Amino acid sequence: MSISSLNAAKQTFAFSAGVVMTWFDTGLAWNKTDYDDIELVTISEKFVWIPLVVVPNGIDSIVPISIQSPELSSDGRAVLVITDSFKTSCQIDITLYPFDQQQCSILFAPANDLNLVVDITGSIITGLPTFFIENSEWELVDILAKTVDAQMKQISSLVSFEFFLKRKSMFYIVSIIFPMALLSLLNACVFLLPADSGEKMSYLISIFVSYAVFMNFVNDSIPKSGDVCRLSVYLTLILCQSCLAIITTMATLNVRNNGHLFQTKTDVQPEHDLVNTKSTERPSKVRRSDHVLFVVFLLLALMSLLVFCV
């Protein structure tokens, strides 16, 4: 058994598995003492009646193709193993991506007048075979087996196997969320640069370009769906922070340069003490405002991470 894929855009769930069907047919029973104590025989499905089941929520095919020859017991008990690669429809919600959990199911319905039931109801995760192959993106949390009342005249009951899957998010944390969080913190560090260095705008533009380049990689990993995921909201927030940092820096530099220009035009032959007072007060106010903006943008960068916690 293995999980092949879970496609959010096509809303499909693909996996390979085996299903064991058991039924009793008194017409197939025999007295084992009359036949050299033979208790089990295997007969081709062409020579015995076998129940036909369909998969109502199947995509490519609703009839299992790989059906092995049934095994018959002397008491009339027949066992049939169906192994196939199933592809079913699944309603996928990517709102919490990449920390989402999905629930997909496969339904079995009788094609004739039969009543399907499961031997074990509830969790069957402990009954997985040792050769189960894990998926690199999804973790199989649990499998629930149950009988569902179909509430139809032609079909009395359905058998449902529900798969609970959890996305392995460590890859997305290391390769997407952590680098983007560092870039958002670097936006706040622009207010620690002295204005006289002339590197503030080039510093912010470099970060903004890094966002644009990194977004091309991120867009390929986000599932294509009509729903908006938390990761998309987070990327939008930090992109807005970058734009806001550029606008704020432009405004502060403009106010600072206009203040210097105004002082140059109006302060004609100032007194020496007054010049010293103004020259010491203005840099202190600029540094104070830069420190306040640094704290504000640092808090914005940290608060953006709360998107994944809501």
mmCIF file of C-alpha atoms in Angstrom:
data_model
loop_
_atom_site.group_PDB
_atom_site.id
_atom_site.type_symbol
_atom_site.label_atom_id
_atom_site.label_comp_id
_atom_site.label_asym_id
_atom_site.label_seq_id
_atom_site.Cartn_x
_atom_site.Cartn_y
_atom_site.Cartn_z
ATOM 1 C CA MET A 1 0.000 0.000 0.000
ATOM 2 C CA SER A 2 1.201 3.506 -0.768
ATOM 3 C CA ILE A 3 -0.090 7.057 -1.152
ATOM 4 C CA SER A 4 0.667 8.402 -4.623
ATOM 5 C CA SER A 5 -0.553 11.997 -4.660
ATOM 6 C CA LEU A 6 -3.058 14.509 -3.352
ATOM 7 C CA ASN A 7 -3.800 17.151 -5.981
ATOM 8 C CA ALA A 8 -5.384 20.323 -4.589
ATOM 9 C CA ALA A 9 -6.077 21.869 -7.990
ATOM 10 C CA LYS A 10 -7.856 18.802 -9.399
ATOM 11 C CA GLN A 11 -9.304 17.764 -6.012
ATOM 12 C CA THR A 12 -8.130 14.168 -6.437
ATOM 13 C CA PHE A 13 -6.567 11.574 -4.132
ATOM 14 C CA ALA A 14 -4.538 8.723 -5.637
ATOM 15 C CA PHE A 15 -3.255 5.687 -3.769
ATOM 16 C CA SER A 16 -2.688 1.970 -4.203
ATOM 17 C CA ALA A 17 -4.183 -0.554 -1.826
ATOM 18 C CA GLY A 18 -5.633 -4.021 -1.452
ATOM 19 C CA VAL A 19 -9.135 -4.858 -0.295
ATOM 20 C CA VAL A 20 -10.093 -8.317 1.010
ATOM 21 C CA MET A 21 -13.700 -9.378 0.426
ATOM 22 C CA THR A 22 -15.255 -12.388 2.181
ATOM 23 C CA TRP A 23 -18.621 -14.009 1.598
ATOM 24 C CA PHE A 24 -20.319 -17.381 2.082
ATOM 25 C CA ASP A 25 -21.797 -19.463 -0.716
ATOM 26 C CA THR A 26 -23.365 -22.756 0.385
ATOM 27 C CA GLY A 27 -23.298 -23.961 -3.199
ATOM 28 C CA LEU A 28 -19.493 -23.969 -3.116
ATOM 29 C CA ALA A 29 -19.168 -26.018 0.093
ATOM 30 C CA TRP A 30 -17.932 -29.629 0.042
ATOM 31 C CA ASN A 31 -17.163 -32.436 2.444
ATOM 32 C CA LYS A 32 -13.415 -32.386 2.821
ATOM 33 C CA THR A 33 -13.304 -36.058 3.900
ATOM 34 C CA ASP A 34 -14.554 -37.029 0.441
ATOM 35 C CA TYR A 35 -11.735 -35.160 -1.250
ATOM 36 C CA ASP A 36 -8.569 -36.184 0.607
ATOM 37 C CA ASP A 37 -9.126 -33.595 3.362
ATOM 38 C CA ILE A 38 -8.701 -30.699 0.937
ATOM 39 C CA GLU A 39 -9.850 -27.572 2.767
ATOM 40 C CA LEU A 40 -8.744 -24.758 0.453
ATOM 41 C CA VAL A 41 -8.760 -24.406 -3.307
ATOM 42 C CA THR A 42 -8.158 -21.482 -5.646
ATOM 43 C CA ILE A 43 -10.400 -21.212 -8.690
ATOM 44 C CA SER A 44 -10.356 -18.684 -11.474
ATOM 45 C CA GLU A 45 -12.930 -15.933 -11.181
ATOM 46 C CA LYS A 46 -14.277 -17.028 -14.576
ATOM 47 C CA PHE A 47 -15.777 -20.229 -13.120
ATOM 48 C CA VAL A 48 -17.333 -18.951 -9.889
ATOM 49 C CA TRP A 49 -19.655 -16.145 -8.974
ATOM 50 C CA ILE A 50 -17.981 -13.166 -7.358
ATOM 51 C CA PRO A 51 -19.639 -10.036 -5.984
ATOM 52 C CA LEU A 52 -19.165 -6.972 -8.150
ATOM 53 C CA VAL A 53 -18.368 -3.720 -6.370
ATOM 54 C CA VAL A 54 -17.905 -0.216 -7.726
ATOM 55 C CA VAL A 55 -16.233 2.932 -6.427
ATOM 56 C CA PRO A 56 -18.858 5.728 -6.586
ATOM 57 C CA ASN A 57 -16.334 8.496 -5.984
ATOM 58 C CA GLY A 58 -13.767 7.129 -8.430
ATOM 59 C CA ILE A 59 -12.315 9.394 -11.120
ATOM 60 C CA ASP A 60 -10.791 7.433 -14.002
ATOM 61 C CA SER A 61 -12.531 4.122 -13.332
ATOM 62 C CA ILE A 62 -15.267 3.117 -10.919
ATOM 63 C CA VAL A 63 -14.757 -0.640 -11.314
ATOM 64 C CA PRO A 64 -11.632 -2.243 -9.769
ATOM 65 C CA ILE A 65 -9.635 -3.924 -12.512
ATOM 66 C CA SER A 66 -7.055 -6.077 -10.732
ATOM 67 C CA ILE A 67 -9.138 -8.921 -9.250
ATOM 68 C CA GLN A 68 -7.310 -12.086 -8.214
ATOM 69 C CA SER A 69 -8.712 -15.594 -8.236
ATOM 70 C CA PRO A 70 -10.875 -16.274 -5.166
ATOM 71 C CA GLU A 71 -9.877 -18.783 -2.522
ATOM 72 C CA LEU A 72 -12.603 -21.203 -1.494
ATOM 73 C CA SER A 73 -12.938 -23.086 1.798
ATOM 74 C CA SER A 74 -14.746 -26.350 2.343
ATOM 75 C CA ASP A 75 -17.382 -24.626 4.493
ATOM 76 C CA GLY A 76 -18.405 -22.381 1.567
ATOM 77 C CA ARG A 77 -16.339 -19.391 2.626
ATOM 78 C CA ALA A 78 -14.818 -17.443 -0.280
ATOM 79 C CA VAL A 79 -12.046 -14.833 -0.045
ATOM 80 C CA LEU A 80 -11.282 -12.413 -2.845
ATOM 81 C CA VAL A 81 -8.407 -9.900 -2.894
ATOM 82 C CA ILE A 82 -8.733 -6.734 -4.953
ATOM 83 C CA THR A 83 -5.496 -4.822 -5.536
ATOM 84 C CA ASP A 84 -5.565 -1.690 -7.600
ATOM 85 C CA SER A 85 -4.407 1.914 -7.915
ATOM 86 C CA PHE A 86 -7.411 3.967 -6.875
ATOM 87 C CA LYS A 87 -8.055 7.577 -7.781
ATOM 88 C CA THR A 88 -10.965 9.259 -6.034
ATOM 89 C CA SER A 89 -12.374 12.735 -5.701
ATOM 90 C CA CYS A 90 -11.493 14.565 -2.489
ATOM 91 C CA GLN A 91 -12.619 17.933 -1.166
ATOM 92 C CA ILE A 92 -9.313 19.586 -0.258
ATOM 93 C CA ASP A 93 -9.140 22.686 1.940
ATOM 94 C CA ILE A 94 -5.793 24.505 1.695
ATOM 95 C CA THR A 95 -6.677 27.350 4.063
ATOM 96 C CA LEU A 96 -4.093 26.226 6.632
ATOM 97 C CA TYR A 97 -1.405 25.386 4.046
ATOM 98 C CA PRO A 98 1.377 24.377 4.700
ATOM 99 C CA PHE A 99 0.130 23.197 8.119
ATOM 100 C CA ASP A 100 -3.053 21.630 6.773
ATOM 101 C CA GLN A 101 -4.649 18.255 7.362
ATOM 102 C CA GLN A 102 -6.858 16.586 4.801
ATOM 103 C CA GLN A 103 -9.540 13.930 4.984
ATOM 104 C CA CYS A 104 -10.144 11.803 1.887
ATOM 105 C CA SER A 105 -12.202 8.662 1.500
ATOM 106 C CA ILE A 106 -12.935 5.816 -0.851
ATOM 107 C CA LEU A 107 -16.404 4.307 -1.094
ATOM 108 C CA PHE A 108 -17.324 0.781 -2.131
ATOM 109 C CA ALA A 109 -20.862 0.051 -3.257
ATOM 110 C CA PRO A 110 -22.378 -3.241 -4.452
ATOM 111 C CA ALA A 111 -23.307 -3.391 -8.123
ATOM 112 C CA ASN A 112 -26.038 -5.952 -7.393
ATOM 113 C CA ASP A 113 -28.404 -6.693 -4.523
ATOM 114 C CA LEU A 114 -25.852 -7.198 -1.765
ATOM 115 C CA ASN A 115 -25.247 -5.893 1.700
ATOM 116 C CA LEU A 116 -21.680 -4.752 2.362
ATOM 117 C CA VAL A 117 -20.269 -4.532 5.866
ATOM 118 C CA VAL A 118 -16.769 -4.211 7.340
ATOM 119 C CA ASP A 119 -15.304 -6.695 9.786
ATOM 120 C CA ILE A 120 -13.481 -4.050 11.816
ATOM 121 C CA THR A 121 -15.009 -0.629 12.325
ATOM 122 C CA GLY A 122 -13.066 2.360 13.557
ATOM 123 C CA SER A 123 -9.336 2.878 13.262
ATOM 124 C CA ILE A 124 -7.398 0.310 11.240
ATOM 125 C CA ILE A 125 -4.091 2.187 11.118
ATOM 126 C CA THR A 126 -2.457 -0.519 13.222
ATOM 127 C CA GLY A 127 -3.326 -3.103 10.605
ATOM 128 C CA LEU A 128 -1.189 -1.574 7.877
ATOM 129 C CA PRO A 129 1.181 -4.004 6.181
ATOM 130 C CA THR A 130 4.896 -3.822 6.821
ATOM 131 C CA PHE A 131 5.522 -2.982 3.161
ATOM 132 C CA PHE A 132 3.529 0.251 3.376
ATOM 133 C CA ILE A 133 5.434 2.977 1.525
ATOM 134 C CA GLU A 134 5.276 6.415 3.121
ATOM 135 C CA ASN A 135 4.737 9.534 1.055
ATOM 136 C CA SER A 136 7.409 12.244 1.041
ATOM 137 C CA GLU A 137 4.853 15.045 1.413
ATOM 138 C CA TRP A 138 2.014 13.518 3.413
ATOM 139 C CA GLU A 139 1.910 11.630 6.699
ATOM 140 C CA LEU A 140 -0.835 9.054 7.127
ATOM 141 C CA VAL A 141 -2.345 9.803 10.532
ATOM 142 C CA ASP A 142 -5.245 7.363 10.631
ATOM 143 C CA ILE A 143 -7.638 5.240 8.564
ATOM 144 C CA LEU A 144 -11.246 4.792 9.655
ATOM 145 C CA ALA A 145 -13.430 2.002 8.300
ATOM 146 C CA LYS A 146 -17.191 2.158 8.623
ATOM 147 C CA THR A 147 -20.454 1.119 7.025
ATOM 148 C CA VAL A 148 -22.579 3.952 5.685
ATOM 149 C CA ASP A 149 -26.317 3.789 5.150
ATOM 150 C CA ALA A 150 -26.801 4.706 1.496
ATOM 151 C CA GLN A 151 -30.520 5.566 1.934
ATOM 152 C CA MET A 152 -31.224 4.386 -1.606
ATOM 153 C CA LYS A 153 -33.601 1.757 -2.929
ATOM 154 C CA GLN A 154 -31.028 0.069 -5.145
ATOM 155 C CA ILE A 155 -28.131 0.243 -2.648
ATOM 156 C CA SER A 156 -28.656 -0.563 1.006
ATOM 157 C CA SER A 157 -25.207 0.245 2.385
ATOM 158 C CA LEU A 158 -21.766 1.514 1.448
ATOM 159 C CA VAL A 159 -18.371 0.753 2.875
ATOM 160 C CA SER A 160 -16.191 3.796 3.511
ATOM 161 C CA PHE A 161 -12.479 4.018 4.246
ATOM 162 C CA GLU A 162 -11.474 7.495 5.400
ATOM 163 C CA PHE A 163 -7.831 8.557 5.193
ATOM 164 C CA PHE A 164 -6.584 11.286 7.517
ATOM 165 C CA LEU A 165 -3.480 12.931 6.083
ATOM 166 C CA LYS A 166 -1.164 15.553 7.557
ATOM 167 C CA ARG A 167 1.217 17.575 5.414
ATOM 168 C CA LYS A 168 4.909 17.400 6.306
ATOM 169 C CA SER A 169 5.615 21.107 6.769
ATOM 170 C CA MET A 170 9.296 21.161 7.727
ATOM 171 C CA PHE A 171 10.371 21.687 4.104
ATOM 172 C CA TYR A 172 8.123 24.759 3.792
ATOM 173 C CA ILE A 173 9.335 26.189 7.104
ATOM 174 C CA VAL A 174 13.008 25.908 6.185
ATOM 175 C CA SER A 175 12.834 26.860 2.508
ATOM 176 C CA ILE A 176 9.990 29.432 2.435
ATOM 177 C CA ILE A 177 8.759 30.803 5.759
ATOM 178 C CA PHE A 178 12.132 31.222 7.478
ATOM 179 C CA PRO A 179 13.870 33.050 4.556
ATOM 180 C CA MET A 180 10.872 35.343 4.037
ATOM 181 C CA ALA A 181 10.750 36.101 7.764
ATOM 182 C CA LEU A 182 14.434 37.096 7.672
ATOM 183 C CA LEU A 183 13.779 39.428 4.745
ATOM 184 C CA SER A 184 10.907 41.043 6.633
ATOM 185 C CA LEU A 185 13.224 41.629 9.615
ATOM 186 C CA LEU A 186 15.774 43.231 7.308
ATOM 187 C CA ASN A 187 13.142 45.808 6.324
ATOM 188 C CA ALA A 188 13.161 47.102 9.892
ATOM 189 C CA CYS A 189 16.957 47.331 9.930
ATOM 190 C CA VAL A 190 16.893 50.093 7.313
ATOM 191 C CA PHE A 191 16.052 52.582 10.063
ATOM 192 C CA LEU A 192 19.330 51.728 11.800
ATOM 193 C CA LEU A 193 21.313 53.027 8.822
ATOM 194 C CA PRO A 194 22.420 56.664 9.088
ATOM 195 C CA ALA A 195 20.641 58.926 6.627
ATOM 196 C CA ASP A 196 23.907 60.541 5.579
ATOM 197 C CA SER A 197 25.170 57.249 4.194
ATOM 198 C CA GLY A 198 22.817 57.533 1.226
ATOM 199 C CA GLU A 199 22.250 53.766 1.201
ATOM 200 C CA LYS A 200 18.750 53.562 2.645
ATOM 201 C CA MET A 201 16.787 53.489 -0.603
ATOM 202 C CA SER A 202 19.209 51.180 -2.376
ATOM 203 C CA TYR A 203 19.080 48.857 0.654
ATOM 204 C CA LEU A 204 15.267 48.661 0.539
ATOM 205 C CA ILE A 205 15.136 48.261 -3.222
ATOM 206 C CA SER A 206 17.566 45.353 -2.973
ATOM 207 C CA ILE A 207 15.294 43.639 -0.437
ATOM 208 C CA PHE A 208 12.238 44.312 -2.600
ATOM 209 C CA VAL A 209 13.953 42.761 -5.628
ATOM 210 C CA SER A 210 14.860 39.759 -3.475
ATOM 211 C CA TYR A 211 11.167 39.404 -2.659
ATOM 212 C CA ALA A 212 10.259 39.435 -6.345
ATOM 213 C CA VAL A 213 12.882 36.813 -7.220
ATOM 214 C CA PHE A 214 11.940 34.603 -4.288
ATOM 215 C CA MET A 215 8.219 34.850 -5.067
ATOM 216 C CA ASN A 216 8.783 33.099 -8.406
ATOM 217 C CA PHE A 217 10.026 30.065 -6.501
ATOM 218 C CA VAL A 218 7.289 30.267 -3.885
ATOM 219 C CA ASN A 219 4.450 30.443 -6.415
ATOM 220 C CA ASP A 220 5.439 27.058 -7.829
ATOM 221 C CA SER A 221 5.070 25.401 -4.428
ATOM 222 C CA ILE A 222 1.695 26.911 -3.470
ATOM 223 C CA PRO A 223 -1.247 24.700 -4.497
ATOM 224 C CA LYS A 224 -3.315 26.189 -7.310
ATOM 225 C CA SER A 225 -6.801 26.507 -5.879
ATOM 226 C CA GLY A 226 -9.610 28.999 -5.532
ATOM 227 C CA ASP A 227 -9.080 29.213 -1.771
ATOM 228 C CA VAL A 228 -6.557 31.583 -0.211
ATOM 229 C CA CYS A 229 -4.058 29.841 2.047
ATOM 230 C CA ARG A 230 -2.294 31.261 5.099
ATOM 231 C CA LEU A 231 1.054 31.256 3.314
ATOM 232 C CA SER A 232 -0.305 33.508 0.554
ATOM 233 C CA VAL A 233 -1.666 35.900 3.183
ATOM 234 C CA TYR A 234 1.708 35.953 4.939
ATOM 235 C CA LEU A 235 3.608 36.673 1.719
ATOM 236 C CA THR A 236 1.184 39.485 0.906
ATOM 237 C CA LEU A 237 1.666 41.025 4.352
ATOM 238 C CA ILE A 238 5.451 41.085 4.203
ATOM 239 C CA LEU A 239 5.329 42.452 0.653
ATOM 240 C CA CYS A 240 3.122 45.283 1.925
ATOM 241 C CA GLN A 241 5.617 45.837 4.745
ATOM 242 C CA SER A 242 8.394 46.217 2.212
ATOM 243 C CA CYS A 243 6.381 48.771 0.226
ATOM 244 C CA LEU A 244 5.466 50.605 3.438
ATOM 245 C CA ALA A 245 9.124 50.708 4.497
ATOM 246 C CA ILE A 246 10.072 52.259 1.147
ATOM 247 C CA ILE A 247 7.321 54.895 1.414
ATOM 248 C CA THR A 248 8.187 55.691 5.044
ATOM 249 C CA THR A 249 11.888 56.033 4.244
ATOM 250 C CA MET A 250 11.139 58.307 1.300
ATOM 251 C CA ALA A 251 8.936 60.483 3.520
ATOM 252 C CA THR A 252 11.483 60.749 6.334
ATOM 253 C CA LEU A 253 14.321 61.550 3.927
ATOM 254 C CA ASN A 254 12.158 64.159 2.216
ATOM 255 C CA VAL A 255 11.268 65.826 5.525
ATOM 256 C CA ARG A 256 14.895 65.745 6.619
ATOM 257 C CA ASN A 257 16.202 67.247 3.377
ATOM 258 C CA ASN A 258 13.513 69.927 3.340
ATOM 259 C CA GLY A 259 14.382 70.851 6.920
ATOM 260 C CA HIS A 260 18.052 71.260 6.017
ATOM 261 C CA LEU A 261 17.136 73.320 2.966
ATOM 262 C CA PHE A 262 14.779 75.530 4.996
ATOM 263 C CA GLN A 263 17.434 76.089 7.636
ATOM 264 C CA THR A 264 20.000 76.982 4.972
ATOM 265 C CA LYS A 265 17.722 79.587 3.395
ATOM 266 C CA THR A 266 16.452 81.241 6.593
ATOM 267 C CA ASP A 267 19.341 81.128 9.024
ATOM 268 C CA VAL A 268 21.353 84.063 7.740
ATOM 269 C CA GLN A 269 24.218 85.007 10.043
ATOM 270 C CA PRO A 270 22.894 83.025 13.051
ATOM 271 C CA GLU A 271 24.378 83.339 16.457
ATOM 272 C CA HIS A 272 26.932 80.697 17.376
ATOM 273 C CA ASP A 273 25.016 79.266 20.384
ATOM 274 C CA LEU A 274 21.712 79.046 18.491
ATOM 275 C CA VAL A 275 23.363 77.181 15.655
ATOM 276 C CA ASN A 276 24.847 74.654 18.063
ATOM 277 C CA THR A 277 21.467 74.102 19.754
ATOM 278 C CA LYS A 278 19.653 73.491 16.467
ATOM 279 C CA SER A 279 22.426 71.291 15.107
ATOM 280 C CA THR A 280 22.324 69.034 18.167
ATOM 281 C CA GLU A 281 18.514 68.854 18.491
ATOM 282 C CA ARG A 282 17.797 67.904 14.871
ATOM 283 C CA PRO A 283 20.056 64.791 14.704
ATOM 284 C CA SER A 284 18.680 63.595 18.044
ATOM 285 C CA LYS A 285 15.089 63.882 16.763
ATOM 286 C CA VAL A 286 16.021 62.044 13.567
ATOM 287 C CA ARG A 287 17.669 59.231 15.512
ATOM 288 C CA ARG A 288 14.692 59.023 17.871
ATOM 289 C CA SER A 289 12.224 58.753 15.013
ATOM 290 C CA ASP A 290 14.382 56.117 13.304
ATOM 291 C CA HIS A 291 14.456 54.063 16.493
ATOM 292 C CA VAL A 292 10.679 54.291 16.825
ATOM 293 C CA LEU A 293 10.187 53.207 13.207
ATOM 294 C CA PHE A 294 12.630 50.346 13.703
ATOM 295 C CA VAL A 295 10.610 49.032 16.644
ATOM 296 C CA VAL A 296 7.325 49.475 14.738
ATOM 297 C CA PHE A 297 8.490 47.569 11.653
ATOM 298 C CA LEU A 298 10.140 44.911 13.808
ATOM 299 C CA LEU A 299 6.826 44.326 15.580
ATOM 300 C CA LEU A 300 5.019 44.217 12.230
ATOM 301 C CA ALA A 301 7.427 41.550 10.985
ATOM 302 C CA LEU A 302 6.906 39.433 14.098
ATOM 303 C CA MET A 303 3.134 39.933 14.176
ATOM 304 C CA SER A 304 2.859 38.759 10.572
ATOM 305 C CA LEU A 305 3.912 35.294 11.737
ATOM 306 C CA LEU A 306 0.745 35.144 13.823
ATOM 307 C CA VAL A 307 -1.123 34.410 10.583
ATOM 308 C CA PHE A 308 -0.133 30.760 10.989
ATOM 309 C CA CYS A 309 -1.360 30.681 14.591
ATOM 310 C CA VAL A 310 -4.875 32.053 14.048
#
